[in-house]
Amino acid sequence: MRSDSGFLDFVLDQLRALDDVEPRAMFGGHGLYAGPVFFGVVYDERLYLKTDDATRGWYEERGMPTFRPNERQNIKSYHEVPADALEDADELVELARRAIDAQRSA
């Protein structure tokens, strides 16, 4: 499925406080980059962010699934962002910063 461009625009607007965020088409959706750092995926009107040992629990406590672009793939290092965090630009920017840090540390 393709990501709705309206949803992608919404996510980019919510992340406007971050420098150099750029979407690139991939996975039938869009990858999100902060400069050269791939930190998120917009797919099927959902946002998934990179997680690591320090951040994964926050998503799991909220019951958020990992990124599954199809039945065969389950990318466990990316978790869906809950709707309340999507709606709060400050919280979303903080989650994105943590995702960027997680990718840099990987």
PDB file of N, CA and C in Angstrom:
ATOM      1  N   MET A   1       0.832  -1.180   0.000  1.00  0.00           N
ATOM      2  CA  MET A   1       0.000   0.000   0.000  1.00  0.00           C
ATOM      3  C   MET A   1       0.876   1.243   0.000  1.00  0.00           C
ATOM      4  N   ARG A   2       0.366   2.306  -0.587  1.00  0.00           N
ATOM      5  CA  ARG A   2       1.100   3.566  -0.635  1.00  0.00           C
ATOM      6  C   ARG A   2       0.691   4.459   0.521  1.00  0.00           C
ATOM      7  N   SER A   3       1.646   5.218   1.026  1.00  0.00           N
ATOM      8  CA  SER A   3       1.349   6.206   2.046  1.00  0.00           C
ATOM      9  C   SER A   3       0.597   7.365   1.423  1.00  0.00           C
ATOM     10  N   ASP A   4      -0.415   7.836   2.087  1.00  0.00           N
ATOM     11  CA  ASP A   4      -1.183   8.985   1.640  1.00  0.00           C
ATOM     12  C   ASP A   4      -0.309  10.228   1.753  1.00  0.00           C
ATOM     13  N   SER A   5      -0.240  11.018   0.679  1.00  0.00           N
ATOM     14  CA  SER A   5       0.629  12.195   0.696  1.00  0.00           C
ATOM     15  C   SER A   5       0.156  13.220   1.717  1.00  0.00           C
ATOM     16  N   GLY A   6      -1.138  13.266   2.013  1.00  0.00           N
ATOM     17  CA  GLY A   6      -1.642  14.169   3.045  1.00  0.00           C
ATOM     18  C   GLY A   6      -1.101  13.802   4.411  1.00  0.00           C
ATOM     19  N   PHE A   7      -1.022  12.514   4.701  1.00  0.00           N
ATOM     20  CA  PHE A   7      -0.465  12.069   5.983  1.00  0.00           C
ATOM     21  C   PHE A   7       1.025  12.383   6.044  1.00  0.00           C
ATOM     22  N   LEU A   8       1.742  12.124   4.971  1.00  0.00           N
ATOM     23  CA  LEU A   8       3.168  12.446   4.913  1.00  0.00           C
ATOM     24  C   LEU A   8       3.378  13.936   5.153  1.00  0.00           C
ATOM     25  N   ASP A   9       2.588  14.769   4.513  1.00  0.00           N
ATOM     26  CA  ASP A   9       2.696  16.217   4.716  1.00  0.00           C
ATOM     27  C   ASP A   9       2.443  16.584   6.173  1.00  0.00           C
ATOM     28  N   PHE A  10       1.466  15.941   6.800  1.00  0.00           N
ATOM     29  CA  PHE A  10       1.172  16.177   8.213  1.00  0.00           C
ATOM     30  C   PHE A  10       2.383  15.825   9.080  1.00  0.00           C
ATOM     31  N   VAL A  11       2.964  14.656   8.848  1.00  0.00           N
ATOM     32  CA  VAL A  11       4.125  14.220   9.626  1.00  0.00           C
ATOM     33  C   VAL A  11       5.277  15.202   9.440  1.00  0.00           C
ATOM     34  N   LEU A  12       5.545  15.605   8.214  1.00  0.00           N
ATOM     35  CA  LEU A  12       6.630  16.554   7.955  1.00  0.00           C
ATOM     36  C   LEU A  12       6.372  17.893   8.637  1.00  0.00           C
ATOM     37  N   ASP A  13       5.131  18.321   8.651  1.00  0.00           N
ATOM     38  CA  ASP A  13       4.793  19.560   9.333  1.00  0.00           C
ATOM     39  C   ASP A  13       5.019  19.430  10.843  1.00  0.00           C
ATOM     40  N   GLN A  14       4.645  18.290  11.407  1.00  0.00           N
ATOM     41  CA  GLN A  14       4.853  18.061  12.837  1.00  0.00           C
ATOM     42  C   GLN A  14       6.345  18.034  13.181  1.00  0.00           C
ATOM     43  N   LEU A  15       7.174  17.626  12.241  1.00  0.00           N
ATOM     44  CA  LEU A  15       8.623  17.514  12.466  1.00  0.00           C
ATOM     45  C   LEU A  15       9.391  18.754  12.002  1.00  0.00           C
ATOM     46  N   ARG A  16       8.700  19.819  11.699  1.00  0.00           N
ATOM     47  CA  ARG A  16       9.352  21.000  11.115  1.00  0.00           C
ATOM     48  C   ARG A  16      10.445  21.599  12.004  1.00  0.00           C
ATOM     49  N   ALA A  17      10.424  21.332  13.309  1.00  0.00           N
ATOM     50  CA  ALA A  17      11.457  21.856  14.215  1.00  0.00           C
ATOM     51  C   ALA A  17      12.807  21.163  14.025  1.00  0.00           C
ATOM     52  N   LEU A  18      12.802  20.019  13.343  1.00  0.00           N
ATOM     53  CA  LEU A  18      14.054  19.301  13.063  1.00  0.00           C
ATOM     54  C   LEU A  18      14.663  19.823  11.771  1.00  0.00           C
ATOM     55  N   ASP A  19      15.971  19.908  11.745  1.00  0.00           N
ATOM     56  CA  ASP A  19      16.663  20.351  10.535  1.00  0.00           C
ATOM     57  C   ASP A  19      16.799  19.200   9.545  1.00  0.00           C
ATOM     58  N   ASP A  20      16.736  19.527   8.274  1.00  0.00           N
ATOM     59  CA  ASP A  20      17.088  18.602   7.193  1.00  0.00           C
ATOM     60  C   ASP A  20      16.247  17.335   7.111  1.00  0.00           C
ATOM     61  N   VAL A  21      14.992  17.339   7.548  1.00  0.00           N
ATOM     62  CA  VAL A  21      14.165  16.138   7.392  1.00  0.00           C
ATOM     63  C   VAL A  21      13.665  16.092   5.957  1.00  0.00           C
ATOM     64  N   GLU A  22      13.914  14.947   5.337  1.00  0.00           N
ATOM     65  CA  GLU A  22      13.573  14.775   3.929  1.00  0.00           C
ATOM     66  C   GLU A  22      12.952  13.401   3.712  1.00  0.00           C
ATOM     67  N   PRO A  23      11.809  13.333   3.021  1.00  0.00           N
ATOM     68  CA  PRO A  23      11.234  12.026   2.694  1.00  0.00           C
ATOM     69  C   PRO A  23      11.816  11.503   1.387  1.00  0.00           C
ATOM     70  N   ARG A  24      11.988  10.180   1.322  1.00  0.00           N
ATOM     71  CA  ARG A  24      12.421   9.529   0.085  1.00  0.00           C
ATOM     72  C   ARG A  24      11.533   8.309  -0.124  1.00  0.00           C
ATOM     73  N   ALA A  25      11.035   8.145  -1.336  1.00  0.00           N
ATOM     74  CA  ALA A  25      10.155   7.031  -1.643  1.00  0.00           C
ATOM     75  C   ALA A  25      10.876   5.710  -1.426  1.00  0.00           C
ATOM     76  N   MET A  26      10.223   4.790  -0.689  1.00  0.00           N
ATOM     77  CA  MET A  26      10.749   3.436  -0.460  1.00  0.00           C
ATOM     78  C   MET A  26       9.678   2.577   0.187  1.00  0.00           C
ATOM     79  N   PHE A  27       9.801   1.269   0.064  1.00  0.00           N
ATOM     80  CA  PHE A  27       8.894   0.297   0.684  1.00  0.00           C
ATOM     81  C   PHE A  27       7.431   0.519   0.292  1.00  0.00           C
ATOM     82  N   GLY A  28       7.150   1.196  -0.794  1.00  0.00           N
ATOM     83  CA  GLY A  28       5.780   1.546  -1.114  1.00  0.00           C
ATOM     84  C   GLY A  28       5.279   2.686  -0.255  1.00  0.00           C
ATOM     85  N   GLY A  29       6.183   3.301   0.501  1.00  0.00           N
ATOM     86  CA  GLY A  29       5.873   4.444   1.348  1.00  0.00           C
ATOM     87  C   GLY A  29       7.009   5.439   1.223  1.00  0.00           C
ATOM     88  N   HIS A  30       7.432   5.996   2.355  1.00  0.00           N
ATOM     89  CA  HIS A  30       8.534   6.957   2.351  1.00  0.00           C
ATOM     90  C   HIS A  30       9.438   6.734   3.549  1.00  0.00           C
ATOM     91  N   GLY A  31      10.736   6.770   3.304  1.00  0.00           N
ATOM     92  CA  GLY A  31      11.703   6.784   4.383  1.00  0.00           C
ATOM     93  C   GLY A  31      11.932   8.220   4.803  1.00  0.00           C
ATOM     94  N   LEU A  32      12.165   8.439   6.077  1.00  0.00           N
ATOM     95  CA  LEU A  32      12.468   9.776   6.580  1.00  0.00           C
ATOM     96  C   LEU A  32      13.949   9.842   6.944  1.00  0.00           C
ATOM     97  N   TYR A  33      14.593  10.887   6.480  1.00  0.00           N
ATOM     98  CA  TYR A  33      16.016  11.097   6.706  1.00  0.00           C
ATOM     99  C   TYR A  33      16.230  12.453   7.371  1.00  0.00           C
ATOM    100  N   ALA A  34      17.163  12.491   8.309  1.00  0.00           N
ATOM    101  CA  ALA A  34      17.672  13.739   8.866  1.00  0.00           C
ATOM    102  C   ALA A  34      19.104  13.820   8.370  1.00  0.00           C
ATOM    103  N   GLY A  35      19.318  14.583   7.303  1.00  0.00           N
ATOM    104  CA  GLY A  35      20.605  14.538   6.622  1.00  0.00           C
ATOM    105  C   GLY A  35      20.790  13.128   6.083  1.00  0.00           C
ATOM    106  N   PRO A  36      21.905  12.463   6.395  1.00  0.00           N
ATOM    107  CA  PRO A  36      22.134  11.111   5.889  1.00  0.00           C
ATOM    108  C   PRO A  36      21.522   9.998   6.765  1.00  0.00           C
ATOM    109  N   VAL A  37      20.902  10.371   7.881  1.00  0.00           N
ATOM    110  CA  VAL A  37      20.443   9.381   8.869  1.00  0.00           C
ATOM    111  C   VAL A  37      18.992   8.973   8.601  1.00  0.00           C
ATOM    112  N   PHE A  38      18.796   7.693   8.281  1.00  0.00           N
ATOM    113  CA  PHE A  38      17.469   7.114   8.059  1.00  0.00           C
ATOM    114  C   PHE A  38      16.864   6.766   9.410  1.00  0.00           C
ATOM    115  N   PHE A  39      15.794   7.460   9.807  1.00  0.00           N
ATOM    116  CA  PHE A  39      15.249   7.280  11.146  1.00  0.00           C
ATOM    117  C   PHE A  39      13.771   6.916  11.205  1.00  0.00           C
ATOM    118  N   GLY A  40      13.054   6.973  10.092  1.00  0.00           N
ATOM    119  CA  GLY A  40      11.622   6.691  10.148  1.00  0.00           C
ATOM    120  C   GLY A  40      11.059   6.236   8.831  1.00  0.00           C
ATOM    121  N   VAL A  41       9.849   5.671   8.906  1.00  0.00           N
ATOM    122  CA  VAL A  41       9.128   5.201   7.726  1.00  0.00           C
ATOM    123  C   VAL A  41       7.682   5.660   7.831  1.00  0.00           C
ATOM    124  N   VAL A  42       7.187   6.256   6.763  1.00  0.00           N
ATOM    125  CA  VAL A  42       5.768   6.563   6.646  1.00  0.00           C
ATOM    126  C   VAL A  42       5.209   5.549   5.661  1.00  0.00           C
ATOM    127  N   TYR A  43       4.255   4.751   6.163  1.00  0.00           N
ATOM    128  CA  TYR A  43       3.733   3.650   5.352  1.00  0.00           C
ATOM    129  C   TYR A  43       2.276   3.402   5.734  1.00  0.00           C
ATOM    130  N   ASP A  44       1.405   3.361   4.748  1.00  0.00           N
ATOM    131  CA  ASP A  44      -0.006   3.042   4.966  1.00  0.00           C
ATOM    132  C   ASP A  44      -0.619   3.943   6.046  1.00  0.00           C
ATOM    133  N   GLU A  45      -0.319   5.244   5.947  1.00  0.00           N
ATOM    134  CA  GLU A  45      -0.832   6.255   6.861  1.00  0.00           C
ATOM    135  C   GLU A  45      -0.456   5.998   8.319  1.00  0.00           C
ATOM    136  N   ARG A  46       0.743   5.470   8.512  1.00  0.00           N
ATOM    137  CA  ARG A  46       1.311   5.265   9.839  1.00  0.00           C
ATOM    138  C   ARG A  46       2.763   5.718   9.813  1.00  0.00           C
ATOM    139  N   LEU A  47       3.241   6.137  10.985  1.00  0.00           N
ATOM    140  CA  LEU A  47       4.635   6.526  11.125  1.00  0.00           C
ATOM    141  C   LEU A  47       5.331   5.528  12.028  1.00  0.00           C
ATOM    142  N   TYR A  48       6.476   5.038  11.583  1.00  0.00           N
ATOM    143  CA  TYR A  48       7.312   4.119  12.351  1.00  0.00           C
ATOM    144  C   TYR A  48       8.657   4.793  12.564  1.00  0.00           C
ATOM    145  N   LEU A  49       9.171   4.731  13.797  1.00  0.00           N
ATOM    146  CA  LEU A  49      10.473   5.314  14.100  1.00  0.00           C
ATOM    147  C   LEU A  49      11.453   4.256  14.558  1.00  0.00           C
ATOM    148  N   LYS A  50      12.720   4.496  14.292  1.00  0.00           N
ATOM    149  CA  LYS A  50      13.809   3.603  14.703  1.00  0.00           C
ATOM    150  C   LYS A  50      13.830   3.515  16.229  1.00  0.00           C
ATOM    151  N   THR A  51      13.990   2.303  16.740  1.00  0.00           N
ATOM    152  CA  THR A  51      14.087   2.092  18.178  1.00  0.00           C
ATOM    153  C   THR A  51      15.363   1.327  18.499  1.00  0.00           C
ATOM    154  N   ASP A  52      15.736   1.364  19.759  1.00  0.00           N
ATOM    155  CA  ASP A  52      16.871   0.594  20.255  1.00  0.00           C
ATOM    156  C   ASP A  52      16.530   0.122  21.662  1.00  0.00           C
ATOM    157  N   ASP A  53      17.486  -0.457  22.358  1.00  0.00           N
ATOM    158  CA  ASP A  53      17.229  -0.976  23.697  1.00  0.00           C
ATOM    159  C   ASP A  53      16.722   0.099  24.649  1.00  0.00           C
ATOM    160  N   ALA A  54      17.179   1.328  24.470  1.00  0.00           N
ATOM    161  CA  ALA A  54      16.790   2.417  25.365  1.00  0.00           C
ATOM    162  C   ALA A  54      15.380   2.945  25.095  1.00  0.00           C
ATOM    163  N   THR A  55      14.882   2.801  23.861  1.00  0.00           N
ATOM    164  CA  THR A  55      13.584   3.396  23.508  1.00  0.00           C
ATOM    165  C   THR A  55      12.477   2.385  23.227  1.00  0.00           C
ATOM    166  N   ARG A  56      12.836   1.157  22.928  1.00  0.00           N
ATOM    167  CA  ARG A  56      11.858   0.140  22.517  1.00  0.00           C
ATOM    168  C   ARG A  56      10.735  -0.059  23.549  1.00  0.00           C
ATOM    169  N   GLY A  57      11.095  -0.064  24.829  1.00  0.00           N
ATOM    170  CA  GLY A  57      10.110  -0.312  25.878  1.00  0.00           C
ATOM    171  C   GLY A  57       8.970   0.683  25.885  1.00  0.00           C
ATOM    172  N   TRP A  58       9.249   1.935  25.567  1.00  0.00           N
ATOM    173  CA  TRP A  58       8.210   2.973  25.534  1.00  0.00           C
ATOM    174  C   TRP A  58       7.112   2.588  24.540  1.00  0.00           C
ATOM    175  N   TYR A  59       7.509   2.097  23.381  1.00  0.00           N
ATOM    176  CA  TYR A  59       6.556   1.698  22.347  1.00  0.00           C
ATOM    177  C   TYR A  59       5.834   0.402  22.752  1.00  0.00           C
ATOM    178  N   GLU A  60       6.579  -0.540  23.277  1.00  0.00           N
ATOM    179  CA  GLU A  60       5.992  -1.827  23.673  1.00  0.00           C
ATOM    180  C   GLU A  60       4.979  -1.647  24.798  1.00  0.00           C
ATOM    181  N   GLU A  61       5.256  -0.750  25.756  1.00  0.00           N
ATOM    182  CA  GLU A  61       4.302  -0.483  26.839  1.00  0.00           C
ATOM    183  C   GLU A  61       2.979   0.053  26.309  1.00  0.00           C
ATOM    184  N   ARG A  62       3.013   0.695  25.180  1.00  0.00           N
ATOM    185  CA  ARG A  62       1.808   1.247  24.560  1.00  0.00           C
ATOM    186  C   ARG A  62       1.193   0.289  23.547  1.00  0.00           C
ATOM    187  N   GLY A  63       1.791  -0.894  23.420  1.00  0.00           N
ATOM    188  CA  GLY A  63       1.245  -1.905  22.510  1.00  0.00           C
ATOM    189  C   GLY A  63       1.428  -1.585  21.042  1.00  0.00           C
ATOM    190  N   MET A  64       2.463  -0.801  20.731  1.00  0.00           N
ATOM    191  CA  MET A  64       2.662  -0.385  19.344  1.00  0.00           C
ATOM    192  C   MET A  64       3.415  -1.465  18.561  1.00  0.00           C
ATOM    193  N   PRO A  65       2.896  -1.795  17.381  1.00  0.00           N
ATOM    194  CA  PRO A  65       3.507  -2.859  16.580  1.00  0.00           C
ATOM    195  C   PRO A  65       4.788  -2.410  15.880  1.00  0.00           C
ATOM    196  N   THR A  66       5.550  -3.399  15.443  1.00  0.00           N
ATOM    197  CA  THR A  66       6.733  -3.138  14.636  1.00  0.00           C
ATOM    198  C   THR A  66       6.313  -2.972  13.176  1.00  0.00           C
ATOM    199  N   PHE A  67       7.233  -2.514  12.375  1.00  0.00           N
ATOM    200  CA  PHE A  67       6.965  -2.267  10.958  1.00  0.00           C
ATOM    201  C   PHE A  67       6.919  -3.578  10.194  1.00  0.00           C
ATOM    202  N   ARG A  68       5.771  -3.852   9.573  1.00  0.00           N
ATOM    203  CA  ARG A  68       5.575  -5.056   8.761  1.00  0.00           C
ATOM    204  C   ARG A  68       5.071  -4.636   7.388  1.00  0.00           C
ATOM    205  N   PRO A  69       5.991  -4.410   6.455  1.00  0.00           N
ATOM    206  CA  PRO A  69       5.557  -3.987   5.124  1.00  0.00           C
ATOM    207  C   PRO A  69       4.797  -5.078   4.360  1.00  0.00           C
ATOM    208  N   ASN A  70       4.975  -6.339   4.788  1.00  0.00           N
ATOM    209  CA  ASN A  70       4.226  -7.447   4.193  1.00  0.00           C
ATOM    210  C   ASN A  70       4.241  -8.616   5.182  1.00  0.00           C
ATOM    211  N   GLU A  71       3.585  -9.701   4.836  1.00  0.00           N
ATOM    212  CA  GLU A  71       3.474 -10.849   5.743  1.00  0.00           C
ATOM    213  C   GLU A  71       4.809 -11.515   6.048  1.00  0.00           C
ATOM    214  N   ARG A  72       5.756 -11.426   5.149  1.00  0.00           N
ATOM    215  CA  ARG A  72       7.040 -12.102   5.334  1.00  0.00           C
ATOM    216  C   ARG A  72       8.060 -11.271   6.106  1.00  0.00           C
ATOM    217  N   GLN A  73       7.887  -9.972   6.103  1.00  0.00           N
ATOM    218  CA  GLN A  73       8.876  -9.104   6.739  1.00  0.00           C
ATOM    219  C   GLN A  73       8.324  -8.501   8.019  1.00  0.00           C
ATOM    220  N   ASN A  74       9.151  -8.493   9.043  1.00  0.00           N
ATOM    221  CA  ASN A  74       8.834  -7.835  10.300  1.00  0.00           C
ATOM    222  C   ASN A  74      10.111  -7.127  10.748  1.00  0.00           C
ATOM    223  N   ILE A  75      10.145  -5.823  10.577  1.00  0.00           N
ATOM    224  CA  ILE A  75      11.342  -5.050  10.891  1.00  0.00           C
ATOM    225  C   ILE A  75      11.199  -4.563  12.330  1.00  0.00           C
ATOM    226  N   LYS A  76      11.784  -5.321  13.227  1.00  0.00           N
ATOM    227  CA  LYS A  76      11.572  -5.132  14.659  1.00  0.00           C
ATOM    228  C   LYS A  76      12.263  -3.908  15.241  1.00  0.00           C
ATOM    229  N   SER A  77      13.120  -3.271  14.483  1.00  0.00           N
ATOM    230  CA  SER A  77      13.810  -2.091  15.007  1.00  0.00           C
ATOM    231  C   SER A  77      13.069  -0.785  14.691  1.00  0.00           C
ATOM    232  N   TYR A  78      11.882  -0.889  14.117  1.00  0.00           N
ATOM    233  CA  TYR A  78      11.036   0.279  13.858  1.00  0.00           C
ATOM    234  C   TYR A  78       9.660  -0.001  14.440  1.00  0.00           C
ATOM    235  N   HIS A  79       9.168   0.928  15.270  1.00  0.00           N
ATOM    236  CA  HIS A  79       7.861   0.782  15.912  1.00  0.00           C
ATOM    237  C   HIS A  79       6.925   1.906  15.480  1.00  0.00           C
ATOM    238  N   GLU A  80       5.643   1.571  15.417  1.00  0.00           N
ATOM    239  CA  GLU A  80       4.635   2.568  15.080  1.00  0.00           C
ATOM    240  C   GLU A  80       4.520   3.599  16.198  1.00  0.00           C
ATOM    241  N   VAL A  81       4.350   4.846  15.801  1.00  0.00           N
ATOM    242  CA  VAL A  81       4.169   5.943  16.752  1.00  0.00           C
ATOM    243  C   VAL A  81       2.683   6.036  17.104  1.00  0.00           C
ATOM    244  N   PRO A  82       2.343   6.099  18.398  1.00  0.00           N
ATOM    245  CA  PRO A  82       0.937   6.202  18.782  1.00  0.00           C
ATOM    246  C   PRO A  82       0.316   7.529  18.335  1.00  0.00           C
ATOM    247  N   ALA A  83      -0.983   7.520  18.112  1.00  0.00           N
ATOM    248  CA  ALA A  83      -1.698   8.688  17.597  1.00  0.00           C
ATOM    249  C   ALA A  83      -1.529   9.914  18.484  1.00  0.00           C
ATOM    250  N   ASP A  84      -1.543   9.738  19.799  1.00  0.00           N
ATOM    251  CA  ASP A  84      -1.419  10.910  20.672  1.00  0.00           C
ATOM    252  C   ASP A  84      -0.053  11.574  20.512  1.00  0.00           C
ATOM    253  N   ALA A  85       0.990  10.804  20.271  1.00  0.00           N
ATOM    254  CA  ALA A  85       2.322  11.372  20.047  1.00  0.00           C
ATOM    255  C   ALA A  85       2.401  12.051  18.680  1.00  0.00           C
ATOM    256  N   LEU A  86       1.700  11.507  17.695  1.00  0.00           N
ATOM    257  CA  LEU A  86       1.654  12.140  16.375  1.00  0.00           C
ATOM    258  C   LEU A  86       1.018  13.520  16.447  1.00  0.00           C
ATOM    259  N   GLU A  87       0.015  13.657  17.280  1.00  0.00           N
ATOM    260  CA  GLU A  87      -0.725  14.908  17.392  1.00  0.00           C
ATOM    261  C   GLU A  87       0.042  15.982  18.165  1.00  0.00           C
ATOM    262  N   ASP A  88       1.008  15.586  18.972  1.00  0.00           N
ATOM    263  CA  ASP A  88       1.778  16.508  19.800  1.00  0.00           C
ATOM    264  C   ASP A  88       3.143  16.728  19.145  1.00  0.00           C
ATOM    265  N   ALA A  89       3.297  17.852  18.463  1.00  0.00           N
ATOM    266  CA  ALA A  89       4.526  18.098  17.695  1.00  0.00           C
ATOM    267  C   ALA A  89       5.768  18.051  18.575  1.00  0.00           C
ATOM    268  N   ASP A  90       5.696  18.604  19.777  1.00  0.00           N
ATOM    269  CA  ASP A  90       6.869  18.600  20.660  1.00  0.00           C
ATOM    270  C   ASP A  90       7.275  17.175  21.030  1.00  0.00           C
ATOM    271  N   GLU A  91       6.291  16.354  21.367  1.00  0.00           N
ATOM    272  CA  GLU A  91       6.590  14.960  21.719  1.00  0.00           C
ATOM    273  C   GLU A  91       7.120  14.200  20.510  1.00  0.00           C
ATOM    274  N   LEU A  92       6.517  14.431  19.356  1.00  0.00           N
ATOM    275  CA  LEU A  92       6.966  13.731  18.150  1.00  0.00           C
ATOM    276  C   LEU A  92       8.395  14.118  17.791  1.00  0.00           C
ATOM    277  N   VAL A  93       8.731  15.378  17.919  1.00  0.00           N
ATOM    278  CA  VAL A  93      10.100  15.811  17.634  1.00  0.00           C
ATOM    279  C   VAL A  93      11.074  15.123  18.591  1.00  0.00           C
ATOM    280  N   GLU A  94      10.704  15.014  19.856  1.00  0.00           N
ATOM    281  CA  GLU A  94      11.581  14.339  20.817  1.00  0.00           C
ATOM    282  C   GLU A  94      11.741  12.856  20.460  1.00  0.00           C
ATOM    283  N   LEU A  95      10.649  12.193  20.080  1.00  0.00           N
ATOM    284  CA  LEU A  95      10.737  10.791  19.662  1.00  0.00           C
ATOM    285  C   LEU A  95      11.615  10.660  18.422  1.00  0.00           C
ATOM    286  N   ALA A  96      11.489  11.591  17.492  1.00  0.00           N
ATOM    287  CA  ALA A  96      12.310  11.561  16.277  1.00  0.00           C
ATOM    288  C   ALA A  96      13.781  11.766  16.620  1.00  0.00           C
ATOM    289  N   ARG A  97      14.064  12.662  17.526  1.00  0.00           N
ATOM    290  CA  ARG A  97      15.461  12.863  17.943  1.00  0.00           C
ATOM    291  C   ARG A  97      16.038  11.587  18.545  1.00  0.00           C
ATOM    292  N   ARG A  98      15.245  10.914  19.353  1.00  0.00           N
ATOM    293  CA  ARG A  98      15.705   9.645  19.935  1.00  0.00           C
ATOM    294  C   ARG A  98      15.910   8.595  18.853  1.00  0.00           C
ATOM    295  N   ALA A  99      15.034   8.595  17.829  1.00  0.00           N
ATOM    296  CA  ALA A  99      15.184   7.654  16.715  1.00  0.00           C
ATOM    297  C   ALA A  99      16.462   7.949  15.929  1.00  0.00           C
ATOM    298  N   ILE A 100      16.746   9.215  15.726  1.00  0.00           N
ATOM    299  CA  ILE A 100      17.973   9.602  15.020  1.00  0.00           C
ATOM    300  C   ILE A 100      19.193   9.153  15.819  1.00  0.00           C
ATOM    301  N   ASP A 101      19.157   9.390  17.128  1.00  0.00           N
ATOM    302  CA  ASP A 101      20.266   8.942  17.987  1.00  0.00           C
ATOM    303  C   ASP A 101      20.419   7.423  17.951  1.00  0.00           C
ATOM    304  N   ALA A 102      19.284   6.709  17.965  1.00  0.00           N
ATOM    305  CA  ALA A 102      19.336   5.238  17.919  1.00  0.00           C
ATOM    306  C   ALA A 102      19.979   4.766  16.624  1.00  0.00           C
ATOM    307  N   GLN A 103      19.658   5.401  15.522  1.00  0.00           N
ATOM    308  CA  GLN A 103      20.241   4.995  14.237  1.00  0.00           C
ATOM    309  C   GLN A 103      21.728   5.325  14.197  1.00  0.00           C
ATOM    310  N   ARG A 104      22.099   6.460  14.730  1.00  0.00           N
ATOM    311  CA  ARG A 104      23.522   6.830  14.752  1.00  0.00           C
ATOM    312  C   ARG A 104      24.328   5.860  15.599  1.00  0.00           C
ATOM    313  N   SER A 105      23.722   5.338  16.654  1.00  0.00           N
ATOM    314  CA  SER A 105      24.418   4.411  17.558  1.00  0.00           C
ATOM    315  C   SER A 105      24.444   2.980  17.033  1.00  0.00           C
ATOM    316  N   ALA A 106      23.599   2.689  16.057  1.00  0.00           N
ATOM    317  CA  ALA A 106      23.481   1.309  15.556  1.00  0.00           C
ATOM    318  C   ALA A 106      24.736   0.865  14.824  1.00  0.00           C
TER     319      ALA A 106
END
